[in-house]
Short mmCIF file of C-alpha atoms and ligand atoms in Angstrom, two decimals:
data_model
loop_
_atom_site.label_atom_id
_atom_site.label_comp_id
_atom_site.label_asym_id
_atom_site.label_seq_id
_atom_site.Cartn_x
_atom_site.Cartn_y
_atom_site.Cartn_z
CA MET A 1 109.42 83.26 97.60
CA ARG A 2 110.29 79.57 97.45
CA SER A 3 107.24 78.22 99.22
CA PRO A 4 104.04 80.20 99.43
CA ALA A 5 102.98 81.34 102.85
CA GLU A 6 100.65 78.98 104.70
CA ASN A 7 98.43 82.01 105.01
CA MET A 8 97.17 81.94 101.41
CA ARG A 9 93.79 82.55 103.01
CA ILE A 10 94.80 86.14 103.74
CA PHE A 11 95.10 86.82 100.02
CA ALA A 12 91.85 85.00 99.23
CA ASP A 13 90.05 87.02 101.94
CA ARG A 14 91.31 90.24 100.43
CA ARG A 15 90.02 89.22 97.00
CA GLN A 16 86.70 88.33 98.58
CA LYS A 17 86.45 91.76 100.13
CA LEU A 18 87.22 93.34 96.78
CA ALA A 19 84.53 91.23 95.10
CA GLY A 20 81.83 93.14 96.96
CA MET A 21 83.22 96.45 95.67
CA ILE A 22 83.26 95.64 91.94
CA PRO A 23 80.33 93.42 91.01
CA GLY A 24 80.16 92.71 87.27
CA SER A 25 83.64 94.12 86.74
CA ALA A 26 87.07 92.71 86.05
CA LEU A 27 90.34 93.83 87.57
CA VAL A 28 93.66 93.42 85.80
CA ILE A 29 96.77 94.07 87.87
CA THR A 30 100.27 93.61 86.48
CA ALA A 31 103.75 93.33 87.89
CA PRO A 32 106.05 96.28 87.21
CA ALA A 33 108.39 95.99 84.25
CA GLU A 34 111.82 94.73 85.19
CA THR A 35 114.37 97.48 84.67
CA VAL A 36 117.75 96.73 83.21
CA ARG A 37 120.74 98.24 84.94
CA ASN A 38 123.20 97.13 82.28
CA GLY A 39 123.58 94.15 79.98
CA SER A 40 121.84 91.22 81.62
CA VAL A 41 121.91 92.82 85.09
CA HIS A 42 118.59 94.06 86.46
CA HIS A 43 117.74 96.46 89.25
CA ASN A 44 116.36 94.63 92.27
CA PHE A 45 112.79 93.58 91.64
CA ARG A 46 110.01 94.11 94.15
CA GLN A 47 106.49 93.01 93.41
CA ASP A 48 103.84 95.67 92.93
CA SER A 49 102.12 96.22 96.28
CA SER A 50 98.56 95.76 95.01
CA LEU A 51 99.41 92.62 93.04
CA TYR A 52 101.13 91.14 96.09
CA TYR A 53 98.20 92.24 98.27
CA LEU A 54 95.80 90.13 96.22
CA THR A 55 97.99 87.14 95.35
CA GLY A 56 101.16 86.81 97.45
CA TYR A 57 103.01 86.09 94.19
CA GLU A 58 106.45 87.70 94.04
CA GLU A 59 107.72 86.94 90.56
CA PRO A 60 108.16 89.49 87.77
CA GLY A 61 106.07 89.04 84.62
CA THR A 62 102.88 88.31 86.59
CA ILE A 63 99.34 89.44 85.74
CA LEU A 64 96.22 88.83 87.79
CA VAL A 65 92.82 88.89 86.11
CA TYR A 66 90.10 88.89 88.73
CA ARG A 67 86.44 88.58 87.72
CA PRO A 68 84.32 88.29 90.85
CA GLY A 69 81.36 85.98 90.43
CA MET A 70 82.45 84.64 87.03
CA THR A 71 84.08 81.34 86.09
CA PRO A 72 87.02 81.18 86.22
CA GLU A 73 87.14 83.94 88.83
CA THR A 74 90.89 84.20 89.40
CA VAL A 75 93.26 83.76 86.48
CA MET A 76 96.94 84.45 87.00
CA PHE A 77 99.42 84.70 84.15
CA VAL A 78 102.93 83.78 85.26
CA ARG A 79 106.37 82.98 83.89
CA LYS A 80 106.79 79.45 82.59
CA LYS A 81 109.11 76.99 84.30
CA ASP A 82 112.51 77.26 82.61
CA LEU A 83 115.23 75.20 84.20
CA GLU A 84 117.99 76.87 82.25
CA ARG A 85 116.86 80.38 83.27
CA GLU A 86 116.36 79.15 86.82
CA THR A 87 120.04 78.19 86.93
CA TRP A 88 120.82 81.86 86.38
CA ASP A 89 117.99 83.77 88.04
CA GLY A 90 116.54 81.38 90.58
CA PHE A 91 113.37 79.42 91.20
CA ARG A 92 110.08 79.96 89.35
CA PHE A 93 106.79 78.32 90.25
CA GLY A 94 105.44 78.02 86.71
CA PRO A 95 101.68 77.92 85.93
CA GLU A 96 100.89 74.48 87.31
CA GLU A 97 102.36 75.04 90.76
CA ALA A 98 101.19 78.66 90.84
CA GLN A 99 97.61 77.54 90.27
CA LYS A 100 97.80 74.91 93.00
CA GLN A 101 99.83 76.67 95.64
CA PHE A 102 98.39 80.15 95.22
CA ARG A 103 94.81 78.91 95.01
CA MET A 104 94.00 80.37 91.60
CA ASP A 105 91.15 78.96 89.52
CA LYS A 106 93.56 78.98 86.63
CA ALA A 107 97.19 79.89 85.99
CA LEU A 108 98.59 80.22 82.48
CA PRO A 109 101.92 81.18 80.91
CA VAL A 110 102.15 84.95 80.56
CA GLU A 111 102.78 84.52 76.82
CA GLU A 112 99.10 83.52 76.51
CA PHE A 113 97.75 86.73 78.03
CA SER A 114 96.95 88.50 74.73
CA LYS A 115 95.09 85.48 73.41
CA GLU A 116 93.08 84.82 76.60
CA ILE A 117 92.26 88.31 77.82
CA ILE A 118 89.68 89.01 75.12
CA SER A 119 87.45 86.13 76.15
CA LEU A 120 88.03 86.91 79.83
CA LEU A 121 86.73 90.44 79.32
CA LYS A 122 83.62 89.40 77.37
CA GLY A 123 80.46 90.11 79.35
CA VAL A 124 82.28 92.35 81.81
CA ASP A 125 80.72 95.80 82.56
CA LYS A 126 83.81 97.69 83.62
CA LEU A 127 87.54 97.13 83.63
CA TYR A 128 89.75 98.24 86.49
CA TYR A 129 93.30 98.69 85.25
CA ARG A 130 96.29 100.93 85.91
CA PHE A 131 97.82 102.59 82.89
CA TYR A 132 101.40 103.87 82.97
CA LYS A 133 102.82 101.24 85.36
CA ASN A 134 104.13 98.89 82.71
CA PRO A 135 104.28 100.28 79.15
CA GLU A 136 104.46 96.86 77.51
CA MET A 137 101.30 95.79 79.33
CA ASP A 138 99.54 99.03 78.40
CA THR A 139 100.06 98.19 74.73
CA LEU A 140 98.66 94.68 75.19
CA MET A 141 95.70 96.06 77.11
CA GLN A 142 94.91 98.65 74.46
CA GLU A 143 95.08 96.00 71.77
CA ALA A 144 92.75 93.79 73.83
CA LEU A 145 90.24 96.62 74.28
CA LEU A 146 90.28 97.31 70.57
CA SER A 147 89.87 93.64 69.63
CA LEU A 148 87.03 93.35 72.11
CA LYS A 149 85.27 96.32 70.56
CA ALA A 150 85.80 94.91 67.07
CA SER A 151 84.46 91.53 68.18
CA GLN A 152 81.11 93.15 69.03
CA GLY A 153 80.40 93.62 65.33
CA ARG A 154 77.84 96.19 64.26
CA THR A 155 76.22 96.60 67.68
CA GLY A 156 77.20 100.21 68.22
CA PHE A 157 78.75 99.25 71.58
CA GLY A 158 81.75 101.33 72.61
CA LEU A 159 84.99 100.45 74.35
CA LEU A 160 84.81 98.69 77.66
CA PRO A 161 85.01 101.56 80.20
CA VAL A 162 88.30 101.61 82.11
CA TYR A 163 88.58 102.81 85.72
CA ASP A 164 91.79 103.46 87.60
CA ALA A 165 92.50 100.39 89.72
CA ASP A 166 94.85 102.41 91.96
CA GLU A 167 91.94 104.29 93.44
CA LEU A 168 90.01 101.09 94.02
CA MET A 169 92.96 99.29 95.58
CA GLY A 170 93.76 102.36 97.65
CA GLU A 171 90.37 102.23 99.32
CA LEU A 172 90.85 98.56 100.05
CA ARG A 173 94.35 99.05 101.45
CA VAL A 174 93.76 102.21 103.46
CA ILE A 175 92.08 100.38 106.35
CA LYS A 176 94.51 97.85 107.74
CA THR A 177 93.58 94.37 108.93
CA GLU A 178 94.88 92.74 112.08
CA ALA A 179 97.42 90.70 110.09
CA GLU A 180 98.69 93.84 108.39
CA ILE A 181 99.02 95.65 111.70
CA SER A 182 100.95 92.75 113.12
CA ASN A 183 103.42 92.97 110.20
CA LEU A 184 103.57 96.71 110.62
CA ARG A 185 104.38 96.30 114.30
CA ARG A 186 107.31 94.10 113.33
CA ALA A 187 108.47 96.67 110.74
CA CYS A 188 108.17 99.50 113.29
CA ASP A 189 109.94 97.61 116.07
CA LEU A 190 112.86 96.53 113.92
CA THR A 191 113.15 100.01 112.43
CA ALA A 192 113.08 101.66 115.86
CA ASP A 193 115.80 99.29 117.09
CA ALA A 194 117.92 99.96 114.01
CA HIS A 195 117.60 103.72 114.60
CA ILE A 196 118.76 103.32 118.20
CA GLU A 197 121.73 101.15 117.17
CA THR A 198 122.60 103.79 114.58
CA MET A 199 122.53 106.55 117.20
CA LYS A 200 124.94 104.54 119.34
CA TYR A 201 127.24 103.89 116.41
CA ILE A 202 127.84 107.35 114.96
CA LYS A 203 130.69 109.75 115.65
CA PRO A 204 132.14 112.80 113.91
CA GLY A 205 134.24 111.92 110.88
CA MET A 206 132.18 108.93 109.76
CA SER A 207 130.49 109.29 106.41
CA GLU A 208 126.76 109.36 105.77
CA ARG A 209 127.37 106.37 103.52
CA GLU A 210 128.82 104.26 106.30
CA ILE A 211 125.85 105.10 108.52
CA HIS A 212 123.50 104.12 105.71
CA GLY A 213 125.26 100.76 105.34
CA PHE A 214 125.17 100.23 109.10
CA PHE A 215 121.43 100.96 109.21
CA ILE A 216 120.70 98.52 106.38
CA TYR A 217 122.67 95.85 108.24
CA GLN A 218 120.65 96.55 111.39
CA ILE A 219 117.24 96.23 109.71
CA MET A 220 118.17 93.13 107.69
CA LYS A 221 119.68 91.43 110.69
CA ARG A 222 116.26 91.85 112.30
CA GLY A 223 114.36 90.29 109.40
CA ALA A 224 113.61 93.19 107.05
CA ALA A 225 113.65 92.17 103.39
CA ARG A 226 114.90 95.55 102.28
CA GLU A 227 114.57 99.26 102.99
CA GLY A 228 110.99 100.50 102.63
CA TYR A 229 112.35 103.47 100.62
CA GLY A 230 115.75 104.94 99.90
CA GLY A 231 117.04 105.96 103.32
CA ILE A 232 118.00 109.59 103.97
CA PHE A 233 121.20 110.05 105.99
CA ALA A 234 121.70 113.78 106.02
CA GLY A 235 124.39 115.51 108.06
CA GLY A 236 124.12 119.25 108.80
CA ALA A 237 122.47 121.35 106.12
CA ASN A 238 121.90 118.28 103.92
CA ALA A 239 118.83 117.77 106.10
CA CYS A 240 117.30 120.77 104.32
CA THR A 241 117.06 118.66 101.16
CA LEU A 242 113.83 116.84 101.98
CA HIS A 243 114.53 113.69 99.98
CA TYR A 244 118.34 113.89 100.15
CA VAL A 245 119.72 110.98 98.14
CA PHE A 246 123.50 111.34 98.00
CA ASN A 247 124.36 110.11 101.53
CA ASP A 248 128.06 110.55 100.80
CA GLU A 249 129.41 113.36 102.98
CA PRO A 250 131.37 113.23 106.23
CA LEU A 251 129.54 113.80 109.52
CA LYS A 252 130.80 116.96 111.15
CA ASP A 253 131.26 117.78 114.80
CA LYS A 254 128.64 120.20 116.20
CA GLU A 255 126.19 119.43 113.40
CA LEU A 256 122.96 117.42 113.46
CA LEU A 257 122.29 114.17 111.63
CA LEU A 258 118.83 113.55 110.20
CA VAL A 259 118.03 109.89 109.56
CA ASP A 260 114.79 109.13 107.69
CA ALA A 261 114.93 105.41 107.04
CA ALA A 262 113.00 102.20 107.61
CA GLY A 263 112.83 98.48 107.04
CA GLU A 264 110.12 96.59 105.20
CA PHE A 265 108.73 93.43 106.77
CA ASN A 266 106.38 91.17 104.78
CA TYR A 267 105.76 93.93 102.27
CA ILE A 268 104.85 96.52 104.92
CA THR A 269 107.13 99.38 105.80
CA SER A 270 107.66 101.71 108.69
CA ASP A 271 108.78 105.34 108.13
CA ILE A 272 110.77 106.88 111.00
CA THR A 273 112.81 110.07 111.11
CA ARG A 274 115.08 111.01 113.98
CA THR A 275 117.41 114.00 114.22
CA TYR A 276 120.23 114.24 116.77
CA PRO A 277 123.64 115.83 117.34
CA ILE A 278 126.58 114.05 115.74
CA ASN A 279 128.81 114.63 118.79
CA GLY A 280 126.05 113.74 121.26
CA LYS A 281 125.34 117.26 122.56
CA PHE A 282 122.79 119.70 121.13
CA THR A 283 123.93 123.32 120.88
CA ASP A 284 121.50 125.79 122.45
CA ALA A 285 120.21 126.85 119.02
CA GLN A 286 119.81 123.25 117.82
CA ALA A 287 118.00 122.33 121.04
CA GLN A 288 115.66 125.29 120.64
CA VAL A 289 114.66 124.21 117.14
CA TYR A 290 114.48 120.53 118.07
CA GLN A 291 112.42 121.06 121.21
CA GLY A 292 110.04 123.32 119.27
CA VAL A 293 109.45 120.70 116.58
CA LEU A 294 109.13 117.90 119.15
CA LYS A 295 106.49 119.76 121.16
CA ILE A 296 104.50 120.37 117.97
CA GLN A 297 104.79 116.73 116.93
CA LYS A 298 103.56 115.52 120.31
CA THR A 299 100.66 117.98 120.35
CA ILE A 300 99.50 116.86 116.91
CA ILE A 301 99.79 113.18 117.76
CA GLU A 302 97.76 113.72 120.93
CA SER A 303 94.90 115.15 118.91
CA VAL A 304 94.55 112.12 116.58
CA LYS A 305 91.15 110.49 116.90
CA PRO A 306 88.60 108.92 114.58
CA GLY A 307 86.28 111.48 113.05
CA LEU A 308 88.83 114.30 112.85
CA PRO A 309 89.42 115.54 109.28
CA PHE A 310 92.99 114.74 108.23
CA GLN A 311 93.36 118.30 106.98
CA GLU A 312 93.06 119.59 110.55
CA LEU A 313 96.32 117.83 111.41
CA HIS A 314 97.96 119.56 108.45
CA ASP A 315 96.60 122.92 109.56
CA MET A 316 97.75 122.42 113.16
CA GLY A 317 101.24 121.65 111.87
CA THR A 318 101.38 124.69 109.61
CA ASN A 319 100.06 126.98 112.35
CA MET A 320 102.33 125.82 115.13
CA LEU A 321 105.42 125.63 112.95
CA THR A 322 104.76 129.18 111.78
CA ASP A 323 104.57 130.27 115.45
CA LEU A 324 107.93 128.59 115.97
CA MET A 325 109.41 130.41 112.96
CA LEU A 326 108.23 133.71 114.45
CA GLU A 327 109.61 132.77 117.86
CA LEU A 328 113.02 131.98 116.38
CA GLY A 329 112.99 135.23 114.42
CA LEU A 330 113.09 133.45 111.06
CA LEU A 331 110.01 135.34 109.90
CA SER A 332 108.39 138.54 111.04
CA GLY A 333 105.02 140.17 110.56
CA ARG A 334 101.45 138.98 111.05
CA LYS A 335 100.89 135.25 111.08
CA ASP A 336 97.80 135.49 108.87
CA ASP A 337 99.76 137.39 106.24
CA ILE A 338 102.62 134.89 106.42
CA LEU A 339 100.25 131.95 105.93
CA LYS A 340 98.33 133.65 103.14
CA SER A 341 101.50 134.40 101.21
CA ASN A 342 102.98 130.96 101.96
CA GLN A 343 106.14 132.46 103.49
CA HIS A 344 106.22 129.61 106.01
CA LYS A 345 106.93 127.20 103.15
CA LYS A 346 110.48 128.49 103.04
CA TYR A 347 111.15 126.58 106.27
CA TYR A 348 108.40 123.92 106.20
CA PRO A 349 107.55 123.00 102.62
CA HIS A 350 105.85 119.62 103.14
CA GLY A 351 102.67 118.27 104.72
CA ILE A 352 102.23 116.83 108.20
CA GLY A 353 102.10 113.19 107.09
CA HIS A 354 100.78 110.52 104.77
CA PHE A 355 99.19 107.09 104.78
CA LEU A 356 101.62 104.29 105.44
CA GLY A 357 101.48 100.58 104.64
CA MET A 358 102.81 98.46 101.81
CA ASP A 359 104.13 101.63 100.22
CA VAL A 360 105.77 104.38 102.22
CA HIS A 361 103.43 106.91 100.65
CA ASP A 362 100.59 104.46 100.78
CA SER A 363 97.46 104.48 98.68
CA GLY A 364 94.11 105.89 99.77
CA LEU A 365 92.12 109.05 99.11
CA TYR A 366 92.78 112.11 101.26
CA PHE A 367 89.84 114.12 99.96
CA ASN A 368 86.27 113.52 98.88
CA LYS A 369 86.44 113.71 95.11
CA LYS A 370 83.06 115.36 94.69
CA THR A 371 83.01 117.84 97.57
CA GLY A 372 86.76 118.37 97.92
CA GLU A 373 86.35 117.95 101.70
CA SER A 374 89.13 116.40 103.71
CA ARG A 375 88.66 112.76 104.60
CA LYS A 376 87.98 112.01 108.21
CA ILE A 377 90.36 109.83 110.18
CA GLU A 378 89.04 106.28 110.68
CA ALA A 379 89.97 103.39 112.95
CA GLY A 380 92.35 101.06 111.11
CA MET A 381 94.18 103.82 109.24
CA VAL A 382 97.92 104.22 109.64
CA PHE A 383 99.76 107.42 108.87
CA THR A 384 102.88 109.36 109.74
CA ILE A 385 103.13 112.57 111.71
CA GLU A 386 106.32 114.31 110.66
CA PRO A 387 106.66 118.04 111.27
CA GLY A 388 110.00 119.58 110.38
CA LEU A 389 111.87 122.86 110.21
CA TYR A 390 114.66 123.40 107.72
CA ILE A 391 116.86 126.49 107.81
CA PRO A 392 119.14 126.64 104.75
CA ALA A 393 122.86 127.15 105.37
CA ASN A 394 122.89 130.30 103.24
CA ASP A 395 119.77 131.87 104.75
CA SER A 396 120.92 135.37 105.57
CA SER A 397 117.57 136.19 107.19
CA ALA A 398 118.22 133.63 109.95
CA ALA A 399 120.53 134.25 112.93
CA ALA A 400 123.90 132.60 112.27
CA GLU A 401 123.45 129.88 114.91
CA TYR A 402 120.31 128.56 113.20
CA ARG A 403 121.73 128.35 109.70
CA GLY A 404 122.05 124.84 108.34
CA VAL A 405 119.85 123.36 111.08
CA GLY A 406 117.31 120.90 109.66
CA VAL A 407 115.06 118.92 111.99
CA ARG A 408 112.32 116.40 111.22
CA ILE A 409 110.72 114.03 113.73
CA GLU A 410 108.52 111.31 112.30
CA ASP A 411 106.44 108.60 113.94
CA ASN A 412 103.88 106.07 112.73
CA ILE A 413 100.35 106.30 114.11
CA PHE A 414 97.73 103.56 114.11
CA VAL A 415 94.20 104.86 114.60
CA THR A 416 92.13 102.77 117.01
CA THR A 417 88.40 102.98 117.75
CA ASN A 418 89.02 105.29 120.70
CA GLY A 419 92.16 107.14 119.72
CA TYR A 420 95.57 106.08 118.50
CA GLU A 421 98.69 104.07 119.15
CA VAL A 422 102.19 105.26 118.30
CA LEU A 423 103.72 102.16 116.72
CA THR A 424 107.20 103.71 116.77
CA SER A 425 107.18 104.82 120.41
CA ASN A 426 110.22 102.62 121.16
CA CYS A 427 112.36 104.98 119.14
CA LEU A 428 113.96 107.59 121.42
CA LYS A 429 113.25 111.24 120.72
CA GLU A 430 113.56 113.21 124.00
CA ILE A 431 116.72 115.34 124.15
CA PRO A 432 118.21 113.69 127.29
CA ASP A 433 117.62 110.21 125.83
CA LEU A 434 119.26 111.16 122.53
CA GLU A 435 122.24 112.79 124.27
CA ARG A 436 122.74 109.72 126.41
CA THR A 437 122.56 107.36 123.45
CA VAL A 438 124.42 109.02 120.58
CA GLY A 439 127.98 107.70 120.40
CA TYR A 440 127.29 105.27 123.26
CA ASN A 441 129.43 102.60 121.61
CA TYR A 442 132.48 104.85 122.20
CA ASN A 443 131.84 106.73 125.41
CA LYS A 444 129.72 104.14 127.28
CA LEU A 445 128.23 106.93 129.33
CA ALA A 446 124.70 105.66 129.17
CA PRO A 447 123.31 103.96 132.27
N1 LIG B 501 110.49 108.92 103.97
C1 LIG B 501 109.72 109.74 103.15
C2 LIG B 501 108.73 110.48 103.92
O1 LIG B 501 108.90 110.63 105.12
O2 LIG B 501 107.72 110.89 103.45
MN1 MN B 502 107.00 110.03 105.83
MN1 MN B 503 110.16 109.46 106.31
#
């Protein structure tokens, strides 16, 4: 980011909200380590979601130390200005500008972290930190904790207790603010449009890779910074690989294409899956599976309301999809026995959905840690509903016409005080709409 957003207040408000949750504590959040691809070439860097959430700062090598109620309260460690490096890698704010423009009490060069952190942690009751995100930082943090303990002399005091900051940040991020929902709406709209353009563009013989490239073009043209996760472009039985990554096979006539892909807008991502016939016409067997999954998805979405335990949505999905498996003759026997022995997992191995936000599998607790009870749905939450049925190509227990059929339908749901809103409702999913749209760029049959 060359110039910080005018809305620095959003980040300050978030820190303020956090202050009330951790009195007397300090939070240290670091950027992820940069990963080298080869030589001096790095993989694309994206700021850690929680660090961005609290600061808006996008550079690698950043550390936020937040000590609510203490002075200084916000200290950010950042990369120094370095005009030579900037010629190669681009602009850096440097500590002075970072402090001013990002409204920190203090910003210092990251090289000074080890020296400064010990005094910043003195007098703090608890430390919130995330181990295992950045190994180099973990070492510095452990050294700081040890030095801090040593500096207490013969007091008998132990190490500063460390709590997982992911859990803390998850609770902060799980309820979305108006500004976040407005970014999410943009992400969902541009993703829905990109899906529709992709449907129009495909035809048998194209490769999954070309479709992937086309989709990325469509989201970026509409303002997405990047994909929100590695897109899945799975023709035919490749759809049965839940997180299919190869995206390199040709699209075949008479098969389905499953596209699970999304754009990220202002650090918030959508997560849409659509499945449709590559030649624009569902076979009877494909339509049977698709219509079954669609009906289940709509039924589950319609039951979303604040107060309902999230687990009930999972259970509805498992129950109804198992009915569908029985109806299609994929499984036989008593439903209770099937569920007890997890036979349904052969065709539906995942859950009904997950929180969505800055990360595709967003943070937030699903269960009460003490009681193990499912969390209840609350207004302001956003999650996916994504039932699917996947019949492997070599599944000799399935009738031949079902083999290799994989269907998932995924939408993004925003919980409101009275019910819900489907943020991805612009994205077509009814069979007649899909059949009219797929390949439209070639046959121009759509009205
Ligand atoms: N795109 C990954 C998922 O749907 O969970
Ligand atoms: Mn999902
Ligand atoms: Mn998805």
